[in-house]
């Protein structure tokens, strides 16, 4: 059976769901952040597949923008995590309960 | 040949993606980061199979190179002790399984019912030249906007990492 659009989409969906699972279950801020990157990558794969099988390049340009913005986002997010660690000496979400009633 | 490569890369990407999220042998963030690098490299392979050569190069250079080095740098900087085995919260476990299962179900359900149609007769070739032409003509404004986003991010990071953050 020839590999088509559906195959790529299924891989992308499963990767996205793994990312969701990681965000929901892991307790370490850095690992949660990596799961977010996994979800972004899954979306990128879907966009590139759509672009290939529709015969126009707009999807790939969009992936390019997603990668750029993700790089900026990672830099800011990690700086926030480092600043948080300086104040609280922890990177576990369980210990960050200031806003809990 | 291409089909075999697809299955190899896709299978490796899924296995490594699973090991990022739930590694039964180690809970250290460094292991997760390493498996994320592997996932990203496998995805770059899939991009090559999709003829998105420029994206594959950018994926390896920017993601596996810059972003993951940043991740590892922060992990080393924080010097996280080996995470003691905290009890997995049943609530978050169940919540995570239900939400990701629901997303999986909805997507697959619609994928199976949607008519995907015929693939284009002339599939897109994502070399550097066509992509660059598109980027500097039709998408010039977003391209410039992204440069401002990067500048703002840089200023923000410098500000955030100052010692006396109030």
CSV table of C-alpha atoms in Angstrom, one decimal:
chain,number,residue,atom,x,y,z
A,1,UNK,CA,0.0,0.0,0.0
A,2,UNK,CA,1.4,3.3,-1.0
A,3,UNK,CA,2.2,5.8,1.7
A,4,UNK,CA,-0.1,8.8,1.3
A,5,UNK,CA,-1.4,11.8,3.1
A,6,UNK,CA,-3.3,9.7,5.6
A,7,UNK,CA,-0.2,7.9,6.8
A,8,UNK,CA,1.6,11.2,7.6
A,9,UNK,CA,-1.5,12.6,9.3
A,10,UNK,CA,-1.9,9.5,11.6
A,11,UNK,CA,1.8,9.8,12.6
A,12,UNK,CA,1.3,13.5,13.3
A,13,UNK,CA,-1.9,12.9,15.3
A,14,UNK,CA,-0.3,10.2,17.5
A,15,UNK,CA,2.7,12.5,18.2
A,16,UNK,CA,0.4,15.3,19.1
A,17,UNK,CA,-1.5,13.0,21.6
A,18,UNK,CA,1.8,11.9,23.1
A,19,UNK,CA,2.6,15.6,23.7
A,20,UNK,CA,-0.8,16.2,25.3
A,21,UNK,CA,-0.2,13.2,27.6
A,22,UNK,CA,3.1,14.6,28.6
A,23,UNK,CA,1.8,18.0,29.4
A,24,UNK,CA,-1.0,16.5,31.5
A,25,UNK,CA,1.0,13.8,33.4
A,26,UNK,CA,4.6,15.0,33.9
A,27,UNK,CA,5.4,17.1,36.9
A,28,UNK,CA,8.7,18.6,35.8
A,29,UNK,CA,8.4,22.0,34.1
A,30,UNK,CA,11.2,21.3,31.6
A,31,UNK,CA,9.7,18.0,30.5
A,32,UNK,CA,6.3,19.7,30.1
A,33,UNK,CA,8.0,22.2,27.9
A,34,UNK,CA,9.6,19.5,25.8
A,35,UNK,CA,6.1,17.9,25.4
A,36,UNK,CA,5.0,21.3,24.1
A,37,UNK,CA,7.8,21.2,21.5
A,38,UNK,CA,6.6,17.7,20.5
A,39,UNK,CA,3.1,19.0,19.9
A,40,UNK,CA,4.5,21.8,17.7
A,41,UNK,CA,6.5,19.3,15.7
A,42,UNK,CA,3.5,17.1,15.2
A,43,UNK,CA,1.6,20.1,13.7
A,44,UNK,CA,4.6,20.9,11.5
A,45,UNK,CA,4.6,17.4,10.1
A,46,UNK,CA,0.9,17.7,9.3
A,47,UNK,CA,1.4,21.1,7.6
A,48,UNK,CA,4.3,19.8,5.5
A,49,UNK,CA,2.3,16.7,4.4
A,50,UNK,CA,-0.7,18.8,3.4
A,51,UNK,CA,1.7,21.1,1.5
A,52,UNK,CA,3.3,18.2,-0.4
A,53,UNK,CA,0.0,16.5,-1.4
A,54,UNK,CA,-1.8,19.7,-2.3
A,55,UNK,CA,1.0,20.7,-4.6
A,56,UNK,CA,1.6,24.2,-3.2
A,57,UNK,CA,4.3,25.5,-0.9
A,58,UNK,CA,2.3,27.7,1.4
A,59,UNK,CA,2.2,25.0,4.1
A,60,UNK,CA,6.0,24.8,4.1
A,61,UNK,CA,6.3,28.5,4.5
A,62,UNK,CA,4.0,28.2,7.4
A,63,UNK,CA,6.2,25.5,9.0
A,64,UNK,CA,9.1,27.8,8.5
A,65,UNK,CA,7.3,30.5,10.5
A,66,UNK,CA,6.3,28.0,13.2
A,67,UNK,CA,9.9,26.9,13.7
A,68,UNK,CA,11.1,30.5,14.0
A,69,UNK,CA,8.4,31.5,16.5
A,70,UNK,CA,9.0,28.3,18.4
A,71,UNK,CA,12.7,29.2,18.8
A,72,UNK,CA,11.7,32.6,20.2
A,73,UNK,CA,9.2,31.0,22.5
A,74,UNK,CA,11.7,28.5,23.8
A,75,UNK,CA,14.2,31.2,24.6
A,76,UNK,CA,11.6,33.3,26.5
A,77,UNK,CA,10.1,30.2,28.3
A,78,UNK,CA,13.4,28.9,29.5
A,79,UNK,CA,14.4,32.4,30.7
A,80,UNK,CA,11.1,32.4,32.7
A,81,UNK,CA,11.9,28.9,34.1
A,82,UNK,CA,15.3,30.1,35.2
A,83,UNK,CA,13.9,33.2,36.8
A,84,UNK,CA,11.3,31.1,38.6
A,85,UNK,CA,14.0,28.7,39.8
A,86,UNK,CA,16.0,31.5,41.3
A,87,UNK,CA,13.0,32.6,43.4
A,88,UNK,CA,11.7,29.2,44.4
A,89,UNK,CA,14.5,26.7,44.0
A,90,UNK,CA,12.2,24.2,42.3
A,91,UNK,CA,11.1,23.2,38.8
A,92,UNK,CA,8.2,21.0,39.9
A,93,UNK,CA,4.7,22.1,39.1
A,94,UNK,CA,3.5,20.6,42.4
A,95,UNK,CA,5.5,23.1,44.4
A,96,UNK,CA,4.1,26.2,42.6
A,97,UNK,CA,0.8,26.5,44.4
A,98,UNK,CA,0.7,30.2,45.2
A,99,UNK,CA,-2.5,30.8,43.3
A,100,UNK,CA,-4.3,27.8,44.8
A,101,UNK,CA,-7.2,28.6,47.0
B,1,UNK,CA,12.1,2.0,-0.8
B,2,UNK,CA,10.5,5.3,0.1
B,3,UNK,CA,7.7,3.5,1.8
B,4,UNK,CA,10.1,1.4,3.9
B,5,UNK,CA,11.9,4.6,4.9
B,6,UNK,CA,8.6,6.2,5.9
B,7,UNK,CA,7.8,3.3,8.2
B,8,UNK,CA,11.3,3.3,9.7
B,9,UNK,CA,11.3,7.0,10.4
B,10,UNK,CA,7.7,7.1,11.6
B,11,UNK,CA,8.1,4.2,13.9
B,12,UNK,CA,11.3,5.6,15.4
B,13,UNK,CA,9.7,9.0,15.8
B,14,UNK,CA,6.8,7.5,17.6
B,15,UNK,CA,8.9,5.3,19.9
B,16,UNK,CA,11.3,8.2,20.8
B,17,UNK,CA,8.3,10.5,21.3
B,18,UNK,CA,6.8,8.0,23.7
B,19,UNK,CA,10.2,7.8,25.5
B,20,UNK,CA,10.3,11.6,25.9
B,21,UNK,CA,6.9,11.6,27.6
B,22,UNK,CA,7.0,8.4,29.7
B,23,UNK,CA,10.4,6.7,30.0
B,24,UNK,CA,10.0,3.6,32.2
B,25,UNK,CA,13.7,3.4,33.0
B,26,UNK,CA,14.7,7.0,33.8
B,27,UNK,CA,12.9,10.1,34.9
B,28,UNK,CA,15.8,12.5,34.3
B,29,UNK,CA,15.0,15.5,32.1
B,30,UNK,CA,18.3,14.9,30.2
B,31,UNK,CA,17.1,11.5,28.9
B,32,UNK,CA,13.9,13.2,27.8
B,33,UNK,CA,15.8,15.9,26.0
B,34,UNK,CA,18.0,13.3,24.2
B,35,UNK,CA,15.0,11.3,23.0
B,36,UNK,CA,13.4,14.6,21.9
B,37,UNK,CA,16.5,15.2,19.7
B,38,UNK,CA,16.1,11.7,18.2
B,39,UNK,CA,12.4,12.5,17.5
B,40,UNK,CA,13.3,15.7,15.8
B,41,UNK,CA,15.9,14.1,13.6
B,42,UNK,CA,13.4,11.4,12.6
B,43,UNK,CA,10.9,14.1,11.7
B,44,UNK,CA,13.6,15.7,9.6
B,45,UNK,CA,13.8,12.4,7.8
B,46,UNK,CA,10.1,12.5,7.2
B,47,UNK,CA,10.4,16.0,5.8
B,48,UNK,CA,13.0,14.8,3.4
B,49,UNK,CA,10.6,12.1,2.3
B,50,UNK,CA,8.0,14.8,1.7
B,51,UNK,CA,10.5,16.6,-0.5
B,52,UNK,CA,10.7,19.5,2.0
B,53,UNK,CA,14.5,19.6,1.9
B,54,UNK,CA,14.9,23.1,3.2
B,55,UNK,CA,12.7,22.4,6.1
B,56,UNK,CA,14.6,19.3,6.9
B,57,UNK,CA,17.8,21.2,7.1
B,58,UNK,CA,16.2,24.0,9.2
B,59,UNK,CA,14.7,21.3,11.5
B,60,UNK,CA,18.1,19.8,12.2
B,61,UNK,CA,19.9,23.1,12.5
B,62,UNK,CA,17.4,25.1,14.5
B,63,UNK,CA,15.6,22.4,16.5
B,64,UNK,CA,18.1,19.7,17.1
B,65,UNK,CA,20.9,22.2,17.2
B,66,UNK,CA,19.9,25.5,18.8
B,67,UNK,CA,16.8,24.7,20.7
B,68,UNK,CA,17.9,21.5,22.2
B,69,UNK,CA,21.2,22.9,23.2
B,70,UNK,CA,19.3,25.6,25.0
B,71,UNK,CA,17.2,23.0,26.8
B,72,UNK,CA,20.3,21.0,27.9
B,73,UNK,CA,22.0,24.2,28.9
B,74,UNK,CA,19.1,25.1,31.2
B,75,UNK,CA,18.9,21.6,32.6
B,76,UNK,CA,22.6,21.7,33.5
B,77,UNK,CA,22.2,25.2,34.8
B,78,UNK,CA,19.4,24.3,37.2
B,79,UNK,CA,21.3,21.2,38.2
B,80,UNK,CA,18.1,19.3,39.0
B,81,UNK,CA,18.7,16.4,41.4
B,82,UNK,CA,17.6,13.0,40.3
B,83,UNK,CA,13.9,13.4,40.5
B,84,UNK,CA,12.7,11.3,43.4
B,85,UNK,CA,9.9,9.0,42.3
B,86,UNK,CA,6.9,11.1,43.2
B,87,UNK,CA,3.7,9.2,43.2
B,88,UNK,CA,2.0,9.7,39.9
B,89,UNK,CA,-1.2,11.5,40.7
B,90,UNK,CA,-4.1,9.3,39.7
B,91,UNK,CA,-6.2,12.3,38.8
B,92,UNK,CA,-3.7,13.8,36.3
B,93,UNK,CA,-3.0,10.3,34.9
B,94,UNK,CA,-6.6,9.7,34.2
B,95,UNK,CA,-7.2,13.2,33.0
B,96,UNK,CA,-4.2,13.0,30.6
B,97,UNK,CA,-5.3,9.6,29.2
B,98,UNK,CA,-8.9,10.7,28.7
B,99,UNK,CA,-8.0,14.0,27.0
B,100,UNK,CA,-5.3,12.6,24.7
B,101,UNK,CA,-7.6,9.6,23.9
B,102,UNK,CA,-10.4,11.9,23.1
B,103,UNK,CA,-8.3,14.0,20.8
B,104,UNK,CA,-7.0,10.8,19.1
B,105,UNK,CA,-10.5,9.5,18.7
B,106,UNK,CA,-11.9,12.7,17.2
B,107,UNK,CA,-9.0,13.2,14.8
B,108,UNK,CA,-9.0,9.6,13.6
B,109,UNK,CA,-12.7,9.5,13.4
B,110,UNK,CA,-12.8,12.5,11.1
B,111,UNK,CA,-9.7,11.3,9.1
B,112,UNK,CA,-11.5,8.0,8.4
B,113,UNK,CA,-14.7,9.7,7.2
B,114,UNK,CA,-13.2,12.6,5.3
B,115,UNK,CA,-12.6,12.1,1.6
B,116,UNK,CA,-8.9,13.0,1.3
B,117,UNK,CA,-9.3,13.3,-2.5
B,118,UNK,CA,-6.6,12.7,-5.0
B,119,UNK,CA,-3.1,13.9,-4.4
B,120,UNK,CA,-2.0,16.8,-6.6
B,121,UNK,CA,-0.7,15.7,-10.0
B,122,UNK,CA,2.4,17.9,-9.5
B,123,UNK,CA,3.4,17.5,-5.8
B,124,UNK,CA,5.2,20.4,-4.2
B,125,UNK,CA,9.0,20.4,-4.2
B,126,UNK,CA,10.3,22.4,-1.2
B,127,UNK,CA,13.8,23.2,-2.3
B,128,UNK,CA,15.5,26.4,-1.2
B,129,UNK,CA,14.9,28.3,-4.4
B,130,UNK,CA,11.1,28.0,-4.7
B,131,UNK,CA,10.7,28.5,-0.9
B,132,UNK,CA,12.9,31.5,-0.9
B,133,UNK,CA,11.0,33.1,-3.8
B,134,UNK,CA,7.7,32.6,-2.0
B,135,UNK,CA,9.2,33.9,1.2
B,136,UNK,CA,10.5,37.1,-0.3
B,137,UNK,CA,7.5,38.0,-2.5
B,138,UNK,CA,4.2,36.8,-1.2
B,139,UNK,CA,5.2,36.4,2.5
B,140,UNK,CA,7.5,39.3,2.8
B,141,UNK,CA,5.5,41.1,5.5
B,142,UNK,CA,5.1,38.1,7.8
B,143,UNK,CA,8.8,37.5,7.3
B,144,UNK,CA,9.7,40.9,8.5
B,145,UNK,CA,7.2,40.6,11.4
B,146,UNK,CA,9.0,37.4,12.5
B,147,UNK,CA,12.2,39.3,12.7
B,148,UNK,CA,10.6,41.7,15.1
B,149,UNK,CA,9.3,38.8,17.1
B,150,UNK,CA,12.8,37.5,17.4
B,151,UNK,CA,14.1,40.9,18.5
B,152,UNK,CA,11.4,41.2,21.1
B,153,UNK,CA,12.1,37.7,22.4
B,154,UNK,CA,15.8,38.6,22.7
B,155,UNK,CA,15.1,41.8,24.6
B,156,UNK,CA,12.7,39.9,26.8
B,157,UNK,CA,15.2,37.2,27.6
B,158,UNK,CA,17.9,39.7,28.5
B,159,UNK,CA,15.5,41.5,30.8
B,160,UNK,CA,14.2,38.3,32.4
B,161,UNK,CA,17.7,37.0,33.2
B,162,UNK,CA,18.8,40.1,35.0
B,163,UNK,CA,19.8,39.3,38.5
B,164,UNK,CA,17.4,41.6,40.4
B,165,UNK,CA,14.2,40.7,38.7
B,166,UNK,CA,11.4,42.4,40.6
